[in-house]
Tab-separated table of C-alpha atoms in Angstrom:
chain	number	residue	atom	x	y	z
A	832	UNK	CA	124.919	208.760	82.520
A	833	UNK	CA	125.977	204.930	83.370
A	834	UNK	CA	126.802	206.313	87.101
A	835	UNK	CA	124.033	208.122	87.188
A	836	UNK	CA	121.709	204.745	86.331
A	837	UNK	CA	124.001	203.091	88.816
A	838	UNK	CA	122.981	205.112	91.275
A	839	UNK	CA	118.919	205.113	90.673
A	840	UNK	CA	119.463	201.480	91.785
A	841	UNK	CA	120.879	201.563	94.306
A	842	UNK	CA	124.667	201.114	93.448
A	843	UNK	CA	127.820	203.429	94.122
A	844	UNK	CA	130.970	202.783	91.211
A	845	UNK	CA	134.001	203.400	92.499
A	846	UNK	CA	137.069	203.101	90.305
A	847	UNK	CA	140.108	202.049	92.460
A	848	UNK	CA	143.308	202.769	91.747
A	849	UNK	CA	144.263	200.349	89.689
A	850	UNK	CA	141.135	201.482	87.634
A	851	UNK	CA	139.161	198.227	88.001
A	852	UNK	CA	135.584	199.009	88.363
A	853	UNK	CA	133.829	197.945	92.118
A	854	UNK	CA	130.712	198.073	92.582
A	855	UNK	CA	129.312	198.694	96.138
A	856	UNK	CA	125.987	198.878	97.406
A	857	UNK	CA	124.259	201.664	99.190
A	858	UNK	CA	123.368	201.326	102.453
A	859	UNK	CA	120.694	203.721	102.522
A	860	UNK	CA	119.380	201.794	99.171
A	861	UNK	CA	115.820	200.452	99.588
A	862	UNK	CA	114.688	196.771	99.253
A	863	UNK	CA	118.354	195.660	97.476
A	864	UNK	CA	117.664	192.541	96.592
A	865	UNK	CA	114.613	193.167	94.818
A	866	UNK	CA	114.951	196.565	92.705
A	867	UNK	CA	118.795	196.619	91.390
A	868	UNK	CA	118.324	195.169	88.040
A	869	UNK	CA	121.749	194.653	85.980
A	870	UNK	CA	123.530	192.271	84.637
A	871	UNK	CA	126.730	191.531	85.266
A	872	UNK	CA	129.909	192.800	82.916
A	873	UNK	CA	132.695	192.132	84.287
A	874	UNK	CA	132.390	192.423	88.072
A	875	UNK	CA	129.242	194.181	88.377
A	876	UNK	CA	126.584	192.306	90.475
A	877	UNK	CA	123.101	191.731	89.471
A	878	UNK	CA	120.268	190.850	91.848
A	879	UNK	CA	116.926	190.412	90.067
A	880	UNK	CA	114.240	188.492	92.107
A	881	UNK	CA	116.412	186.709	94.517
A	882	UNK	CA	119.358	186.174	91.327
A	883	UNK	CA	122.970	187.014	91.941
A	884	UNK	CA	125.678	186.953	89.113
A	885	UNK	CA	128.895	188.019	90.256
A	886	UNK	CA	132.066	187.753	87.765
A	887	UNK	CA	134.043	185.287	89.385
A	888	UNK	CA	134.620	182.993	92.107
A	889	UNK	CA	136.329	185.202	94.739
A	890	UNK	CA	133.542	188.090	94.154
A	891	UNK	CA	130.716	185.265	94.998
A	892	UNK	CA	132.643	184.136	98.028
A	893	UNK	CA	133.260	187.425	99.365
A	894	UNK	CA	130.063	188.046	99.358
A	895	UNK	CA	128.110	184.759	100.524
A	896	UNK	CA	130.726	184.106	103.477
A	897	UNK	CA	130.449	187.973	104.504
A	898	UNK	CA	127.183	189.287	106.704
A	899	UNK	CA	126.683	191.842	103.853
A	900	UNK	CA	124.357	189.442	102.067
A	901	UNK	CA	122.576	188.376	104.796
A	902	UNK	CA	121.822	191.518	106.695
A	903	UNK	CA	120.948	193.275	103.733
A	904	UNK	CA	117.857	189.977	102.731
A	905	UNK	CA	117.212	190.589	106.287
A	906	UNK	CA	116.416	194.437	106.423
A	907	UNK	CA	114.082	193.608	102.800
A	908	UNK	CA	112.323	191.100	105.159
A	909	UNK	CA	113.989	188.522	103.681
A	910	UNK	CA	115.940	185.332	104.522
A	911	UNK	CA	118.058	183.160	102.622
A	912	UNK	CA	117.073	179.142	102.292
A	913	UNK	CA	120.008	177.540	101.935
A	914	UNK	CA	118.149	174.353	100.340
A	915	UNK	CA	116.668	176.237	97.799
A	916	UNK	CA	119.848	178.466	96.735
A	917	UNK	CA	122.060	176.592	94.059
A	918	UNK	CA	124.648	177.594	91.880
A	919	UNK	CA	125.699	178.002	88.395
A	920	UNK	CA	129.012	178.377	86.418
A	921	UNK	CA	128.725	179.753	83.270
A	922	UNK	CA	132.498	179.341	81.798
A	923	UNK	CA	134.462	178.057	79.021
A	924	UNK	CA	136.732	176.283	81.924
A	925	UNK	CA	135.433	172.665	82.118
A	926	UNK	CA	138.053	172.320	85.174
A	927	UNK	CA	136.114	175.897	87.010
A	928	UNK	CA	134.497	174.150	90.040
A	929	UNK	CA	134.236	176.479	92.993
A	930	UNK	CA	132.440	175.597	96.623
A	931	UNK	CA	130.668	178.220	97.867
A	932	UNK	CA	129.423	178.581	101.554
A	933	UNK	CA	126.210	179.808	103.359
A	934	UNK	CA	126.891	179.548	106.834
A	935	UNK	CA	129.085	176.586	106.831
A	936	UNK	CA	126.418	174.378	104.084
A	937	UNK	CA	127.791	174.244	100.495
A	938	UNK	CA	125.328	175.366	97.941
A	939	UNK	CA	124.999	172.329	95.058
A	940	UNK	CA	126.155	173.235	91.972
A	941	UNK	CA	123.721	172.623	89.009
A	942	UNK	CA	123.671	172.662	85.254
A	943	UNK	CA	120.331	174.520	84.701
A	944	UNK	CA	117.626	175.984	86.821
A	945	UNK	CA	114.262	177.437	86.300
A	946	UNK	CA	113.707	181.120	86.676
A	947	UNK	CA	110.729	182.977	86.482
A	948	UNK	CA	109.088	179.949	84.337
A	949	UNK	CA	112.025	179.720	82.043
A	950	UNK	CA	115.027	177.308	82.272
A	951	UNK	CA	118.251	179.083	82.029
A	952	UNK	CA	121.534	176.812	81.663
A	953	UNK	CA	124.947	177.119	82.093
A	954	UNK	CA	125.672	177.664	78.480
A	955	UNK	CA	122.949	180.416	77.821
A	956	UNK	CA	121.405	178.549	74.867
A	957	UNK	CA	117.308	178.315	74.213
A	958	UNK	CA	117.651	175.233	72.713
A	959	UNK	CA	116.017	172.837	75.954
A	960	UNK	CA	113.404	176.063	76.556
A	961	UNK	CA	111.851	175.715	73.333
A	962	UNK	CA	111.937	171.740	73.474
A	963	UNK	CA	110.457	171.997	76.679
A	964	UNK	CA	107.507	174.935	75.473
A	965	UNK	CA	106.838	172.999	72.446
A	966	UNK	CA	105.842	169.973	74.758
A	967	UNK	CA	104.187	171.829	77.235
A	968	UNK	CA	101.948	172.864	74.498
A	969	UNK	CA	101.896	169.784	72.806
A	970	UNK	CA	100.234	168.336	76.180
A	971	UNK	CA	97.847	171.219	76.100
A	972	UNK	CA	96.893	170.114	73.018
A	973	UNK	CA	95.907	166.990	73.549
A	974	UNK	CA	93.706	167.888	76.897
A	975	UNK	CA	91.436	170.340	74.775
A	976	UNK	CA	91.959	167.430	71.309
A	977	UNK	CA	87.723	167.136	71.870
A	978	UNK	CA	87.422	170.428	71.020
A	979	UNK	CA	90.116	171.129	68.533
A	980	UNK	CA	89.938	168.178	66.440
A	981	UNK	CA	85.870	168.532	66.517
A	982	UNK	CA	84.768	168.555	62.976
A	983	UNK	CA	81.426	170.302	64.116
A	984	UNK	CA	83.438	173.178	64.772
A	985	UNK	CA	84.129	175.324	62.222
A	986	UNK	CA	87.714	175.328	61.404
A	987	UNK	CA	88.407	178.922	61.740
A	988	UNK	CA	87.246	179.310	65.540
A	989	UNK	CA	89.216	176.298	65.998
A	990	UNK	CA	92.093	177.961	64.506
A	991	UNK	CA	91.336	180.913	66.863
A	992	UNK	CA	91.151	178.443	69.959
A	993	UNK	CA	94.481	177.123	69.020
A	994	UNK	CA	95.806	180.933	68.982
A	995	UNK	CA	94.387	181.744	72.564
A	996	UNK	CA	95.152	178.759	74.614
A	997	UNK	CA	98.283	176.663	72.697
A	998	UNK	CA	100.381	179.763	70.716
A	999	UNK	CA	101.073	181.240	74.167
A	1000	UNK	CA	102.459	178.317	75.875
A	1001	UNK	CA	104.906	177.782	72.950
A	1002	UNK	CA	105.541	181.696	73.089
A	1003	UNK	CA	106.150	181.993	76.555
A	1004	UNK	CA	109.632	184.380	77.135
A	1005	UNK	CA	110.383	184.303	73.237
A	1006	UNK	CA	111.804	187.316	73.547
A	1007	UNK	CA	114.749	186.209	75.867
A	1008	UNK	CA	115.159	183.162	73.070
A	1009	UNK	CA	118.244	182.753	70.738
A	1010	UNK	CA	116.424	181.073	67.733
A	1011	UNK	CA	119.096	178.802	65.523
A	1012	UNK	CA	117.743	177.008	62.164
A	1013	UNK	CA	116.898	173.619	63.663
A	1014	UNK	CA	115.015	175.138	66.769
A	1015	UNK	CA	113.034	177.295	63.941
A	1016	UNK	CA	112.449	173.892	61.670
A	1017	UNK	CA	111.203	172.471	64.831
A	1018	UNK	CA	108.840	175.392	66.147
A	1019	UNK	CA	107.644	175.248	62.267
A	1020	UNK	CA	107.088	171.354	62.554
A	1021	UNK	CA	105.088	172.042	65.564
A	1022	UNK	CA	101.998	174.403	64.067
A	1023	UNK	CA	102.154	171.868	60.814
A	1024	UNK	CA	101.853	169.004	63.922
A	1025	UNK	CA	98.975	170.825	65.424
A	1026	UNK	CA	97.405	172.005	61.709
A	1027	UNK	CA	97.292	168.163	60.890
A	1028	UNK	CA	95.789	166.878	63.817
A	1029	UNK	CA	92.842	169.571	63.772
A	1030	UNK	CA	92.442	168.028	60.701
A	1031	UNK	CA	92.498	164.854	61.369
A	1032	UNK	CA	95.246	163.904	58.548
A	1033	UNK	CA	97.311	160.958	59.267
A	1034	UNK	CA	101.696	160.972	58.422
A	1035	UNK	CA	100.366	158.023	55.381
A	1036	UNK	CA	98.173	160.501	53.430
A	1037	UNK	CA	101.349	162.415	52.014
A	1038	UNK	CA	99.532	165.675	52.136
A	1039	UNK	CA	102.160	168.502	51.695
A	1040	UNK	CA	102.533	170.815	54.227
A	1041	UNK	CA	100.944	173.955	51.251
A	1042	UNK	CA	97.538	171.982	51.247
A	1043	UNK	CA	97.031	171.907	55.052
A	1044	UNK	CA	97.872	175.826	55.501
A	1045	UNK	CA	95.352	176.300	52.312
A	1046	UNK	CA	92.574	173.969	53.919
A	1047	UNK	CA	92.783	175.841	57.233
A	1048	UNK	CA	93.379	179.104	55.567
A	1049	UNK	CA	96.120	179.979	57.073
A	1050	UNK	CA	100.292	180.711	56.761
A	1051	UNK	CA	102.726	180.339	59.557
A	1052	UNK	CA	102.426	182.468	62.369
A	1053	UNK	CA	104.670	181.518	65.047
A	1054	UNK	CA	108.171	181.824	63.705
A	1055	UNK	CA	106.871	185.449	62.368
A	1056	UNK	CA	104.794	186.412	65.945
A	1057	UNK	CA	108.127	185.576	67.792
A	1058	UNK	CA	110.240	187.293	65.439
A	1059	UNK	CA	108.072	190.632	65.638
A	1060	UNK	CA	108.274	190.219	69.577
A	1061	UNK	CA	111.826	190.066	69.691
A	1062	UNK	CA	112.309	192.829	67.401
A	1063	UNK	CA	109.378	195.329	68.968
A	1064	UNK	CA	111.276	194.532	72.469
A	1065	UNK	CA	114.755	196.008	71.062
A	1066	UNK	CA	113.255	199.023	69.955
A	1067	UNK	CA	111.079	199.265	73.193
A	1068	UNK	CA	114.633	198.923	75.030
A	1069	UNK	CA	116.164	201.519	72.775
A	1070	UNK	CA	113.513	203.618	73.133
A	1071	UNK	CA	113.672	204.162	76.765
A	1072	UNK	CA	116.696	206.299	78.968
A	1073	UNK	CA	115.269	204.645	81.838
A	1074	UNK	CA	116.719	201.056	80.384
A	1075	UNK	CA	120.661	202.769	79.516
A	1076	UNK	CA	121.800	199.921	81.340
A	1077	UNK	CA	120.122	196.934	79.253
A	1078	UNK	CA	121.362	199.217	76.188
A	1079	UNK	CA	124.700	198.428	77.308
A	1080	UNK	CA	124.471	195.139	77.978
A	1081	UNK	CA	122.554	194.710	74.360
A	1082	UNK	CA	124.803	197.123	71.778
A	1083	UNK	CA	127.813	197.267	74.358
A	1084	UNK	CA	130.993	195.475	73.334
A	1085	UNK	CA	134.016	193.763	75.161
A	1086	UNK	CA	137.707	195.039	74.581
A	1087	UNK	CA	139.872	191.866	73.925
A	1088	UNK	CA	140.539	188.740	71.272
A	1089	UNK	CA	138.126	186.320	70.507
A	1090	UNK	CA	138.795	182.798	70.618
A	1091	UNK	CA	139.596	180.813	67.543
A	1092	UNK	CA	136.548	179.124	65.968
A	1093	UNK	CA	132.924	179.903	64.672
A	1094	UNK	CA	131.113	182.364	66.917
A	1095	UNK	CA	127.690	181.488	68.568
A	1096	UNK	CA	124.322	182.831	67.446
A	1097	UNK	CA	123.632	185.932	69.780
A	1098	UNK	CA	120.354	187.048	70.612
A	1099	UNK	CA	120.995	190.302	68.519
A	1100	UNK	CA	122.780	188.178	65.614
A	1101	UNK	CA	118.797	186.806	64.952
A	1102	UNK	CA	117.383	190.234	64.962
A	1103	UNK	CA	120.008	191.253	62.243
A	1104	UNK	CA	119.854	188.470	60.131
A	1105	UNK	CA	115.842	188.965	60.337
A	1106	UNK	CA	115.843	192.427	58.958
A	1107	UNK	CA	118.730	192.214	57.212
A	1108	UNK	CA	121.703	193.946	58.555
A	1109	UNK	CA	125.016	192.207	58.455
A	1110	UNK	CA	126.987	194.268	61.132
A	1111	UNK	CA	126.079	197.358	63.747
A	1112	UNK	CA	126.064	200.718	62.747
């Protein structure tokens, strides 16, 4: 079934014979660069939207000094812009610091990047992405504060106006988002911020966080909208044949030791402490 998926996309495995897995593209494979959509274990390649990850250093630079990459952008109709193509290094190495070609330019190395509206960094954490949604909506905020903090409008469609334009911005990509318990204090400290100013009550009036959500008539909602969306996109991914792939990458796990110390919040880690499973069945 995984070599069957492999193939949909546009990829041929071949196992060698020292039964490492290689990954090789098609050449009859339509628009490569666009449609092969995996991630990469090991050293499979992904290419999502003009993405690569390859699994190491000599994989990248195989590939970027070769023609392969360029003759296959150039029969999608595309063409690689050397001052817009950077490069990332996720590892645990702090000394890892390769130089990677395009036609004799080096590509700059950089710590995080925007993709798709999202920043992604080189340690896979969501911490800057929510800072950074919180403020974006924290701006929008402000720009519509006429309306929102108008005590001529009812309270209620102003707490529906706050769902439609603000709750989206701070939402945006939640599902990709690792929440940990000081990013979820903060999201929470957010709606209270945006509660209080609709209603106009100042940090000095000591009014507990209860009697705002009972004047407004309301509870939290973002914490639990973004925790429904993360867990109504696993089972929408579990669902599905057609994603066997992103089921791998999700419930699939890696042969080997761990590394001594306290392991890192994982994506799934959130859903199972939200519904409350402590390991996978």
């Amino acid at each position: 079934m995984m070599i069957a998926a492999y193939q949909r996309v546009g990829l041929v495995l071949v196992v060698s014979a020292g039964l490492q897995l290689v990954v090789k593209v098609r050449a009859d494979a339509e628009l490569v660069l666009e449609f092969v959509r995996v991630v990469a274990l090991a050293d499979l390649v992904q290419v999502a939207h003009k993405m690569l990850l390859l699994g190491n250093e000599a994989n990248l630079k195989f590939l970027c000094q070769s023609s392969t990459l360029e003759e296959t952008s150039e029969e999608a109709g595309l063409s690689i812009n050397i001052s817009k193509t950077k490069l990332m290094v996720v590892s645990k190495n702090p000394d890892l610091d390769p130089i990677i070609n395009i036609d004799g330019k080096p590509l700059e190395r950089v710590r995080q990047y925007k993709y798709l509206g999202a920043w992604v960094n080189e340690v896979w954490e969501s911490d800057q992405e929510i800072k950074t949604r919180i403020e974006i909506a924290r701006a929008s905020f402000n720009k519509m504060r006429k309306v929102l903090c108008c005590r001529q409008i009812n309270i209620k469609l102003r707490v529906r106006l706050l769902f439609c334009y603000i709750w989206p911005l701070v939402m945006y990509g939640c599902e990709a988002w690792t929440v940990k318990e000081d990013t979820t204090r903060r999201i929470n400290a957010f709606e209270m911020w945006c509660y209080r100013r609709m209603l106009r009550i100042s940090w000095t009036q000591r009014v507990s966080n209860e009697s705002v959500l009972h004047r407004v008539q309301m509870t939290r909602k973002i914490m639990q909208t973004i925790k429904k969306r993360k867990i109504e996109y696993l089972g929408h991914v579990l669902r599905h044949d057609r994603y066997s792939l992103l089921q791998l990458i999700m419930m699939g796990k890696v042969e080997g030791k761990r590394r001594a110390g306290r392991r890192r919040k994982s994506w799934l880690r959130n859903i199972r402490e939200w519904i409350g499973i402590t390991s996978v069945e």
